[in-house]
Amino acid sequence: MYRLDAAPFEQRYAFLVDGRRRTPWELRELARKAAGIDVRVEFCFCEPALRGVPVVSEPLRFDGLEQQLESIARAALNGDQMVHVDHAGDRLMVALWMFDERDRFVEWYRRRMNAPQGTFANALNALGDERCRQKLATAVGYRLAPIPFDRRLNRIESASP
């Protein structure tokens, strides 16, 4: 995580997948290509960094994929690591990768809702659940800003028995 001079982890290691050696980066790119503009797939790519996407605990299945993608995106948007309202600074802060991909979010929203116009906030509202929408409602008029990338490791919370 901390060696910036080394190749990214996702490009250093390869695994045998369907008879071919693939790096995690290649698998991620194949998934992105298959998803097209569907930004929900991005919430399935866990990151080891603290401000990254949380680890998804179940494999994605073709049967029920739509519901899984909705559920995973909603769960990720509920925490402060993806979307944070900074009332002191009048900022709606989003994870750096989301900030960088905001145009894709808007395009996803426009196509999904068959709307000629839309905003990044519209996309977040469509992806989130009621809790997320309530949080976003407190930031109306705030400027959008990225949450700085944090190299510390993402913790996996154990499920309570």
Coordinates of N, CA, C and O in Angstrom, one line a residue:
M1 N 0.8 -1.2 0.0 CA 0.0 0.0 0.0 C 0.9 1.3 0.0 O 0.5 2.2 -0.6
Y2 N 2.0 1.2 0.7 CA 2.7 2.5 0.9 C 3.8 2.7 -0.1 O 4.4 3.8 -0.2
R3 N 4.2 1.7 -0.9 CA 5.3 1.8 -1.8 C 4.8 2.4 -3.1 O 4.2 1.7 -3.9
L4 N 5.0 3.7 -3.3 CA 4.5 4.3 -4.5 C 5.3 4.0 -5.8 O 4.9 4.2 -6.9
D5 N 6.6 3.5 -5.5 CA 7.4 3.3 -6.7 C 7.2 1.9 -7.3 O 7.6 1.6 -8.4
A6 N 6.4 1.0 -6.6 CA 6.1 -0.3 -7.1 C 4.8 -0.2 -8.0 O 4.0 0.6 -7.8
A7 N 4.7 -1.2 -8.9 CA 3.5 -1.3 -9.7 C 2.3 -1.5 -8.7 O 2.5 -2.2 -7.7
P8 N 1.1 -1.0 -9.1 CA 0.0 -1.3 -8.2 C -0.3 -2.7 -8.0 O 0.0 -3.6 -8.9
F9 N -0.8 -3.1 -6.8 CA -1.1 -4.4 -6.4 C -1.9 -5.1 -7.5 O -1.6 -6.3 -7.8
E10 N -2.9 -4.4 -8.0 CA -3.8 -5.0 -9.0 C -3.1 -5.4 -10.3 O -3.7 -6.2 -11.1
Q11 N -1.9 -4.9 -10.5 CA -1.2 -5.3 -11.7 C -0.1 -6.2 -11.5 O 0.5 -6.7 -12.4
R12 N 0.3 -6.4 -10.2 CA 1.5 -7.3 -9.9 C 1.1 -8.7 -9.8 O 2.0 -9.6 -10.0
Y13 N -0.1 -9.1 -9.5 CA -0.4 -10.5 -9.2 C -1.5 -10.9 -10.3 O -2.3 -10.2 -10.7
A14 N -1.4 -12.2 -10.6 CA -2.3 -12.8 -11.6 C -2.9 -14.1 -11.0 O -2.2 -14.8 -10.3
F15 N -4.1 -14.4 -11.4 CA -4.8 -15.6 -11.0 C -5.3 -16.3 -12.2 O -5.6 -15.7 -13.2
L16 N -5.5 -17.6 -12.0 CA -6.0 -18.4 -13.1 C -7.6 -18.2 -13.1 O -8.2 -18.6 -12.1
V17 N -8.1 -17.6 -14.1 CA -9.6 -17.4 -14.2 C -10.0 -17.9 -15.6 O -9.5 -17.5 -16.6
D18 N -10.9 -18.9 -15.6 CA -11.4 -19.5 -16.9 C -10.2 -19.9 -17.8 O -10.2 -19.7 -19.0
G19 N -9.2 -20.5 -17.2 CA -8.0 -21.0 -18.0 C -7.0 -20.0 -18.4 O -6.1 -20.3 -19.1
R20 N -7.2 -18.7 -18.0 CA -6.2 -17.7 -18.4 C -5.8 -16.9 -17.2 O -6.5 -16.8 -16.2
R21 N -4.5 -16.5 -17.2 CA -4.0 -15.7 -16.1 C -4.5 -14.3 -16.3 O -4.3 -13.7 -17.3
R22 N -5.1 -13.8 -15.2 CA -5.7 -12.5 -15.3 C -5.3 -11.7 -14.0 O -5.3 -12.3 -12.9
T23 N -5.0 -10.5 -14.1 CA -4.7 -9.6 -12.9 C -6.0 -9.1 -12.4 O -7.0 -9.0 -13.2
P24 N -6.1 -8.7 -11.2 CA -7.3 -8.1 -10.7 C -7.7 -6.8 -11.5 O -8.8 -6.5 -11.8
W25 N -6.7 -6.1 -12.0 CA -6.9 -4.9 -12.8 C -7.6 -5.3 -14.1 O -8.6 -4.7 -14.5
E26 N -7.2 -6.4 -14.8 CA -7.8 -6.9 -16.0 C -9.3 -7.3 -15.7 O -10.2 -7.0 -16.5
L27 N -9.5 -8.0 -14.6 CA -10.8 -8.4 -14.3 C -11.8 -7.2 -14.0 O -12.9 -7.2 -14.5
R28 N -11.2 -6.2 -13.4 CA -12.0 -5.0 -13.1 C -12.4 -4.3 -14.4 O -13.5 -3.9 -14.6
E29 N -11.4 -4.2 -15.4 CA -11.6 -3.6 -16.6 C -12.7 -4.4 -17.5 O -13.5 -3.8 -18.2
L30 N -12.6 -5.7 -17.4 CA -13.6 -6.5 -18.1 C -15.0 -6.3 -17.6 O -16.0 -6.2 -18.3
A31 N -15.1 -6.2 -16.2 CA -16.4 -5.9 -15.6 C -16.9 -4.6 -16.0 O -18.1 -4.4 -16.3
R32 N -16.0 -3.6 -16.0 CA -16.4 -2.2 -16.4 C -16.9 -2.2 -17.8 O -18.0 -1.6 -18.1
K33 N -16.2 -2.9 -18.7 CA -16.6 -2.9 -20.1 C -18.0 -3.6 -20.2 O -18.9 -3.1 -21.0
A34 N -18.2 -4.7 -19.5 CA -19.5 -5.4 -19.6 C -20.6 -4.5 -19.0 O -21.8 -4.6 -19.5
A35 N -20.3 -3.7 -18.0 CA -21.3 -2.9 -17.3 C -21.7 -1.6 -18.1 O -22.8 -1.1 -17.9
G36 N -20.8 -1.2 -19.0 CA -21.1 0.0 -19.8 C -21.2 1.2 -18.9 O -20.2 1.4 -18.1
I37 N -22.3 1.9 -18.9 CA -22.4 3.1 -18.0 C -23.0 2.8 -16.6 O -23.1 3.7 -15.8
D38 N -23.3 1.6 -16.4 CA -23.9 1.2 -15.1 C -22.8 1.4 -13.9 O -22.0 0.5 -13.7
V39 N -22.9 2.5 -13.3 CA -21.9 2.8 -12.2 C -22.0 2.0 -11.0 O -21.1 1.9 -10.2
R40 N -23.1 1.3 -10.9 CA -23.3 0.4 -9.7 C -22.3 -0.6 -9.6 O -21.9 -1.0 -8.5
V41 N -21.7 -1.1 -10.7 CA -20.7 -2.1 -10.7 C -19.4 -1.6 -9.9 O -18.7 -2.4 -9.3
E42 N -19.2 -0.3 -9.9 CA -18.0 0.3 -9.2 C -18.1 0.0 -7.7 O -17.0 -0.1 -7.1
F43 N -19.3 -0.1 -7.2 CA -19.4 -0.3 -5.7 C -19.1 -1.8 -5.4 O -19.0 -2.2 -4.2
C44 N -18.9 -2.6 -6.4 CA -18.5 -4.0 -6.2 C -17.0 -4.3 -6.1 O -16.5 -5.3 -5.8
F45 N -16.2 -3.2 -6.4 CA -14.8 -3.3 -6.5 C -14.2 -2.8 -5.2 O -14.0 -1.6 -5.0
C46 N -14.0 -3.7 -4.2 CA -13.5 -3.3 -2.9 C -12.1 -2.8 -3.0 O -11.4 -3.1 -4.0
E47 N -11.7 -1.9 -2.1 CA -10.4 -1.3 -2.1 C -9.8 -1.5 -0.8 O -10.5 -1.5 0.3
P48 N -8.5 -1.7 -0.7 CA -7.8 -1.9 0.6 C -7.7 -0.6 1.3 O -7.4 -0.6 2.5
A49 N -7.8 0.6 0.6 CA -7.6 1.9 1.3 C -8.8 2.2 2.1 O -10.0 1.8 1.8
L50 N -8.6 3.0 3.2 CA -9.7 3.4 4.1 C -10.9 4.0 3.4 O -12.0 3.7 3.8
R51 N -10.6 4.9 2.5 CA -11.8 5.6 1.8 C -12.2 4.9 0.6 O -12.9 5.4 -0.3
G52 N -11.9 3.6 0.5 CA -12.3 2.8 -0.7 C -13.6 2.2 -0.4 O -14.3 2.3 0.6
V53 N -14.1 1.5 -1.4 CA -15.4 0.8 -1.4 C -15.3 -0.4 -0.4 O -14.3 -1.1 -0.4
P54 N -16.3 -0.5 0.5 CA -16.2 -1.6 1.4 C -16.3 -3.0 0.7 O -16.7 -3.1 -0.4
V55 N -15.8 -4.0 1.4 CA -15.7 -5.4 0.9 C -17.1 -5.9 0.8 O -17.9 -5.8 1.7
V56 N -17.4 -6.5 -0.4 CA -18.7 -7.1 -0.6 C -18.6 -8.6 -0.1 O -17.7 -9.3 -0.5
S57 N -19.5 -9.0 0.7 CA -19.4 -10.3 1.4 C -19.9 -11.5 0.6 O -19.7 -12.6 1.0
E58 N -20.7 -11.2 -0.5 CA -21.3 -12.3 -1.2 C -20.9 -12.2 -2.7 O -20.8 -11.1 -3.2
P59 N -20.7 -13.4 -3.4 CA -20.4 -13.3 -4.8 C -21.6 -12.8 -5.6 O -22.8 -13.0 -5.2
L60 N -21.4 -12.1 -6.7 CA -22.4 -11.7 -7.5 C -23.0 -12.9 -8.4 O -22.2 -13.7 -8.8
R61 N -24.2 -13.0 -8.5 CA -24.9 -14.1 -9.2 C -25.7 -13.5 -10.4 O -26.4 -12.5 -10.2
F62 N -25.7 -14.1 -11.5 CA -26.5 -13.6 -12.6 C -28.0 -13.5 -12.2 O -28.7 -12.6 -12.5
D63 N -28.5 -14.6 -11.5 CA -29.9 -14.6 -11.1 C -30.0 -13.7 -9.9 O -29.4 -13.9 -8.8
G64 N -30.6 -12.5 -10.0 CA -30.7 -11.6 -8.9 C -29.7 -10.5 -8.9 O -29.5 -9.7 -8.0
L65 N -28.9 -10.4 -10.0 CA -27.8 -9.4 -10.1 C -28.3 -8.0 -10.0 O -27.7 -7.2 -9.3
E66 N -29.4 -7.6 -10.6 CA -30.0 -6.3 -10.5 C -30.2 -5.9 -9.0 O -29.8 -4.8 -8.6
Q67 N -30.8 -6.8 -8.3 CA -31.1 -6.5 -6.9 C -29.8 -6.4 -6.1 O -29.7 -5.6 -5.2
Q68 N -28.9 -7.3 -6.4 CA -27.6 -7.2 -5.7 C -26.9 -5.9 -5.9 O -26.3 -5.3 -5.0
L69 N -26.8 -5.4 -7.2 CA -26.2 -4.2 -7.5 C -26.8 -3.0 -6.8 O -26.2 -2.1 -6.2
E70 N -28.2 -3.0 -6.7 CA -28.9 -2.0 -6.0 C -28.5 -2.0 -4.5 O -28.2 -1.0 -3.9
S71 N -28.5 -3.2 -3.9 CA -28.3 -3.4 -2.5 C -26.8 -3.0 -2.1 O -26.6 -2.3 -1.1
I72 N -25.9 -3.4 -3.0 CA -24.5 -3.1 -2.7 C -24.2 -1.5 -2.8 O -23.5 -1.0 -1.9
A73 N -24.8 -0.9 -3.8 CA -24.6 0.6 -3.9 C -25.2 1.3 -2.7 O -24.6 2.2 -2.2
R74 N -26.4 0.9 -2.4 CA -27.1 1.5 -1.2 C -26.3 1.4 0.1 O -26.1 2.3 0.8
A75 N -25.8 0.2 0.3 CA -25.0 -0.1 1.5 C -23.8 0.8 1.5 O -23.4 1.4 2.6
A76 N -23.1 0.9 0.4 CA -21.9 1.7 0.3 C -22.1 3.2 0.6 O -21.4 3.9 1.2
L77 N -23.3 3.7 0.1 CA -23.6 5.1 0.2 C -24.1 5.5 1.6 O -24.1 6.7 1.9
N78 N -24.4 4.5 2.4 CA -24.9 4.8 3.7 C -23.8 5.3 4.7 O -24.1 6.1 5.6
G79 N -22.6 4.8 4.5 CA -21.5 5.2 5.3 C -20.9 6.5 5.0 O -21.0 7.0 3.9
D80 N -20.1 7.1 5.9 CA -19.5 8.4 5.6 C -18.2 8.2 4.8 O -17.7 9.2 4.4
Q81 N -17.8 7.0 4.5 CA -16.6 6.9 3.7 C -16.8 7.1 2.3 O -15.9 7.5 1.5
M82 N -18.0 7.0 1.8 CA -18.4 7.3 0.4 C -19.0 8.7 0.2 O -18.7 9.4 -0.8
V83 N -19.9 9.1 1.1 CA -20.6 10.4 1.0 C -20.6 11.0 2.4 O -21.0 10.4 3.4
H84 N -20.0 12.2 2.5 CA -19.9 12.9 3.8 C -20.4 14.3 3.7 O -20.0 15.0 2.7
V85 N -21.2 14.8 4.6 CA -21.7 16.2 4.5 C -20.9 17.0 5.5 O -20.9 16.6 6.7
D86 N -20.2 17.9 5.0 CA -19.3 18.8 5.9 C -20.1 20.1 6.0 O -20.0 21.0 5.2
H87 N -20.9 20.2 7.1 CA -21.7 21.4 7.3 C -20.8 22.6 7.6 O -21.2 23.7 7.3
A88 N -19.7 22.4 8.3 CA -18.9 23.5 8.7 C -18.3 24.2 7.4 O -18.1 25.4 7.4
G89 N -18.0 23.4 6.4 CA -17.4 23.9 5.2 C -18.4 24.1 4.0 O -18.0 24.4 2.9
D90 N -19.7 23.8 4.3 CA -20.7 23.8 3.3 C -20.3 23.0 2.1 O -20.4 23.5 0.9
R91 N -19.9 21.8 2.3 CA -19.4 20.9 1.2 C -20.1 19.5 1.3 O -20.3 19.0 2.4
L92 N -20.5 19.0 0.2 CA -20.9 17.6 0.0 C -19.7 16.9 -0.5 O -19.2 17.2 -1.6
M93 N -19.1 16.1 0.4 CA -17.9 15.4 0.0 C -18.2 13.9 -0.4 O -19.0 13.3 0.3
V94 N -17.6 13.5 -1.5 CA -17.7 12.1 -2.0 C -16.4 11.5 -2.2 O -15.4 12.2 -2.4
A95 N -16.3 10.2 -2.1 CA -15.1 9.5 -2.3 C -14.4 10.0 -3.6 O -15.1 10.3 -4.6
L96 N -13.1 10.0 -3.6 CA -12.3 10.5 -4.7 C -12.7 9.9 -6.1 O -12.9 10.5 -7.1
W97 N -12.9 8.5 -6.0 CA -13.2 7.8 -7.3 C -14.6 8.3 -7.8 O -14.8 8.4 -9.0
M98 N -15.5 8.5 -6.9 CA -16.8 9.0 -7.3 C -16.8 10.4 -7.9 O -17.4 10.7 -8.9
F99 N -16.0 11.2 -7.3 CA -15.8 12.6 -7.7 C -15.2 12.6 -9.2 O -15.7 13.3 -10.1
D100 N -14.2 11.7 -9.4 CA -13.6 11.6 -10.7 C -14.6 11.0 -11.8 O -14.4 11.3 -12.9
E101 N -15.5 10.2 -11.3 CA -16.5 9.5 -12.3 C -17.8 10.2 -12.3 O -18.8 9.6 -12.8
R102 N -18.0 11.4 -11.8 CA -19.3 12.0 -11.6 C -20.0 12.2 -13.0 O -21.3 12.1 -13.0
D103 N -19.3 12.4 -14.1 CA -20.0 12.4 -15.4 C -20.6 11.1 -15.7 O -21.7 11.1 -16.3
R104 N -20.0 10.0 -15.4 CA -20.6 8.7 -15.6 C -21.8 8.5 -14.8 O -22.8 7.9 -15.2
F105 N -21.8 9.0 -13.5 CA -23.0 8.9 -12.7 C -24.2 9.6 -13.3 O -25.3 9.1 -13.3
V106 N -23.9 10.8 -13.8 CA -24.9 11.6 -14.4 C -25.5 10.9 -15.6 O -26.7 10.8 -15.8
E107 N -24.6 10.4 -16.5 CA -25.1 9.7 -17.7 C -25.9 8.4 -17.3 O -26.9 8.1 -17.9
W108 N -25.4 7.7 -16.3 CA -26.2 6.5 -15.8 C -27.6 7.0 -15.4 O -28.6 6.4 -15.8
Y109 N -27.7 8.1 -14.6 CA -29.0 8.6 -14.1 C -29.9 8.9 -15.3 O -31.0 8.6 -15.4
R110 N -29.3 9.7 -16.3 CA -30.1 10.1 -17.4 C -30.7 8.9 -18.2 O -31.9 8.9 -18.6
R111 N -29.9 7.9 -18.4 CA -30.3 6.8 -19.2 C -31.3 5.9 -18.3 O -32.3 5.4 -18.8
R112 N -31.0 5.7 -17.1 CA -31.8 4.9 -16.2 C -33.2 5.5 -16.0 O -34.2 4.8 -16.0
M113 N -33.3 6.8 -15.9 CA -34.5 7.5 -15.7 C -35.2 8.0 -16.9 O -36.2 8.7 -16.9
N114 N -34.5 7.8 -18.1 CA -34.9 8.3 -19.4 C -35.2 9.8 -19.2 O -36.2 10.3 -19.7
A115 N -34.2 10.5 -18.6 CA -34.4 12.0 -18.4 C -33.4 12.7 -19.2 O -32.2 12.3 -19.3
P116 N -33.8 13.8 -19.9 CA -32.8 14.5 -20.7 C -31.8 15.3 -19.9 O -30.7 15.6 -20.4
Q117 N -32.1 15.6 -18.6 CA -31.2 16.3 -17.8 C -31.0 15.5 -16.5 O -31.9 14.7 -16.1
G118 N -30.0 15.8 -15.8 CA -29.8 15.3 -14.4 C -28.5 15.8 -13.9 O -27.7 16.4 -14.6
T119 N -28.3 15.6 -12.6 CA -27.1 16.0 -11.9 C -26.5 14.9 -11.1 O -27.1 13.8 -11.0
F120 N -25.3 15.1 -10.6 CA -24.7 14.1 -9.8 C -25.5 13.8 -8.6 O -25.7 12.7 -8.1
A121 N -26.1 14.9 -8.0 CA -27.0 14.7 -6.8 C -28.2 13.8 -7.1 O -28.6 13.0 -6.3
N122 N -28.8 14.0 -8.3 CA -29.9 13.2 -8.8 C -29.4 11.7 -8.8 O -30.2 10.8 -8.3
A123 N -28.2 11.4 -9.3 CA -27.7 10.1 -9.4 C -27.5 9.5 -8.0 O -27.9 8.3 -7.7
L124 N -27.0 10.3 -7.1 CA -26.8 9.8 -5.7 C -28.1 9.5 -5.0 O -28.3 8.5 -4.3
N125 N -29.1 10.3 -5.3 CA -30.4 10.1 -4.7 C -31.1 8.8 -5.3 O -31.7 8.1 -4.5
A126 N -30.9 8.6 -6.6 CA -31.4 7.4 -7.2 C -30.7 6.1 -6.7 O -31.3 5.1 -6.6
L127 N -29.4 6.2 -6.4 CA -28.7 5.1 -6.0 C -28.9 4.8 -4.5 O -28.8 3.6 -4.0
G128 N -29.1 5.8 -3.7 CA -29.1 5.7 -2.2 C -30.5 5.3 -1.7 O -31.5 5.3 -2.5
D129 N -30.6 4.9 -0.5 CA -31.8 4.6 0.2 C -32.3 5.9 0.9 O -31.8 7.0 0.8
E130 N -33.4 5.8 1.7 CA -34.0 6.9 2.4 C -33.0 7.6 3.3 O -32.9 8.8 3.4
R131 N -32.2 6.8 4.0 CA -31.2 7.4 4.9 C -30.2 8.3 4.1 O -29.8 9.4 4.5
C132 N -29.7 7.8 3.0 CA -28.8 8.5 2.1 C -29.5 9.8 1.6 O -28.9 10.9 1.6
R133 N -30.7 9.7 1.2 CA -31.5 10.8 0.6 C -31.6 11.9 1.7 O -31.5 13.1 1.4
Q134 N -31.9 11.5 3.0 CA -32.0 12.5 4.0 C -30.7 13.2 4.3 O -30.7 14.4 4.5
K135 N -29.6 12.4 4.2 CA -28.3 13.0 4.4 C -28.0 14.0 3.3 O -27.6 15.2 3.5
L136 N -28.3 13.6 2.0 CA -28.1 14.5 0.9 C -29.0 15.8 1.0 O -28.5 16.9 0.6
A137 N -30.2 15.7 1.5 CA -31.1 16.8 1.6 C -30.5 17.9 2.5 O -30.9 19.1 2.4
T138 N -29.7 17.5 3.5 CA -29.1 18.5 4.4 C -28.0 19.3 3.7 O -27.4 20.2 4.3
A139 N -27.6 18.9 2.5 CA -26.4 19.5 1.8 C -26.9 20.2 0.5 O -26.0 20.5 -0.3
V140 N -28.2 20.5 0.4 CA -28.6 21.3 -0.8 C -27.9 22.6 -0.9 O -27.9 23.3 0.1
G141 N -27.4 22.9 -2.0 CA -26.6 24.2 -2.2 C -25.2 24.1 -1.8 O -24.4 25.1 -2.1
Y142 N -24.7 23.0 -1.2 CA -23.3 22.9 -0.9 C -22.5 22.6 -2.1 O -23.0 22.0 -3.1
R143 N -21.2 23.0 -2.1 CA -20.4 22.6 -3.2 C -19.9 21.2 -3.1 O -19.7 20.7 -2.0
L144 N -19.6 20.6 -4.2 CA -19.2 19.2 -4.3 C -17.7 19.2 -4.1 O -17.0 20.0 -4.8
A145 N -17.1 18.3 -3.3 CA -15.7 18.2 -3.1 C -15.3 16.7 -2.9 O -16.1 16.0 -2.4
P146 N -14.1 16.4 -3.3 CA -13.7 15.0 -3.1 C -13.2 14.8 -1.7 O -12.6 15.7 -1.1
I147 N -13.4 13.6 -1.1 CA -12.9 13.2 0.1 C -11.4 12.8 -0.2 O -11.2 12.0 -1.1
P148 N -10.4 13.4 0.5 CA -9.0 13.0 0.2 C -8.8 11.5 0.3 O -9.3 10.9 1.2
F149 N -8.0 11.0 -0.6 CA -7.6 9.6 -0.5 C -6.9 9.3 0.7 O -6.0 10.1 1.1
D150 N -7.2 8.2 1.4 CA -6.5 7.8 2.6 C -5.9 6.5 2.5 O -6.6 5.5 2.2
R151 N -4.6 6.4 2.5 CA -3.9 5.1 2.3 C -4.0 4.1 3.4 O -3.6 3.0 3.2
R152 N -4.5 4.5 4.6 CA -4.6 3.5 5.6 C -5.5 2.4 5.2 O -6.4 2.6 4.4
L153 N -5.3 1.2 5.7 CA -6.0 0.1 5.3 C -7.5 0.1 5.7 O -7.8 0.5 6.8
N154 N -8.3 -0.4 4.8 CA -9.8 -0.5 5.1 C -10.0 -1.7 6.0 O -9.4 -2.7 5.9
R155 N -10.8 -1.5 7.1 CA -11.0 -2.5 8.0 C -12.3 -3.3 7.6 O -13.2 -2.8 7.1
I156 N -12.2 -4.6 7.8 CA -13.4 -5.5 7.6 C -14.1 -5.6 8.9 O -13.5 -6.1 9.9
E157 N -15.3 -5.2 9.0 CA -16.1 -5.3 10.2 C -16.6 -6.7 10.3 O -17.2 -7.2 9.3
S158 N -16.4 -7.4 11.4 CA -16.9 -8.8 11.5 C -18.4 -8.7 11.8 O -18.9 -7.8 12.5
A159 N -19.1 -9.7 11.2 CA -20.6 -9.7 11.5 C -20.8 -10.3 12.9 O -20.1 -11.1 13.4
S160 N -21.8 -9.7 13.6 CA -22.1 -10.2 15.0 C -22.8 -11.5 14.9 O -23.7 -11.7 14.0
P161 N -22.5 -12.4 15.8 CA -23.2 -13.7 15.7 C -24.7 -13.6 16.1 O -25.2 -12.7 16.7

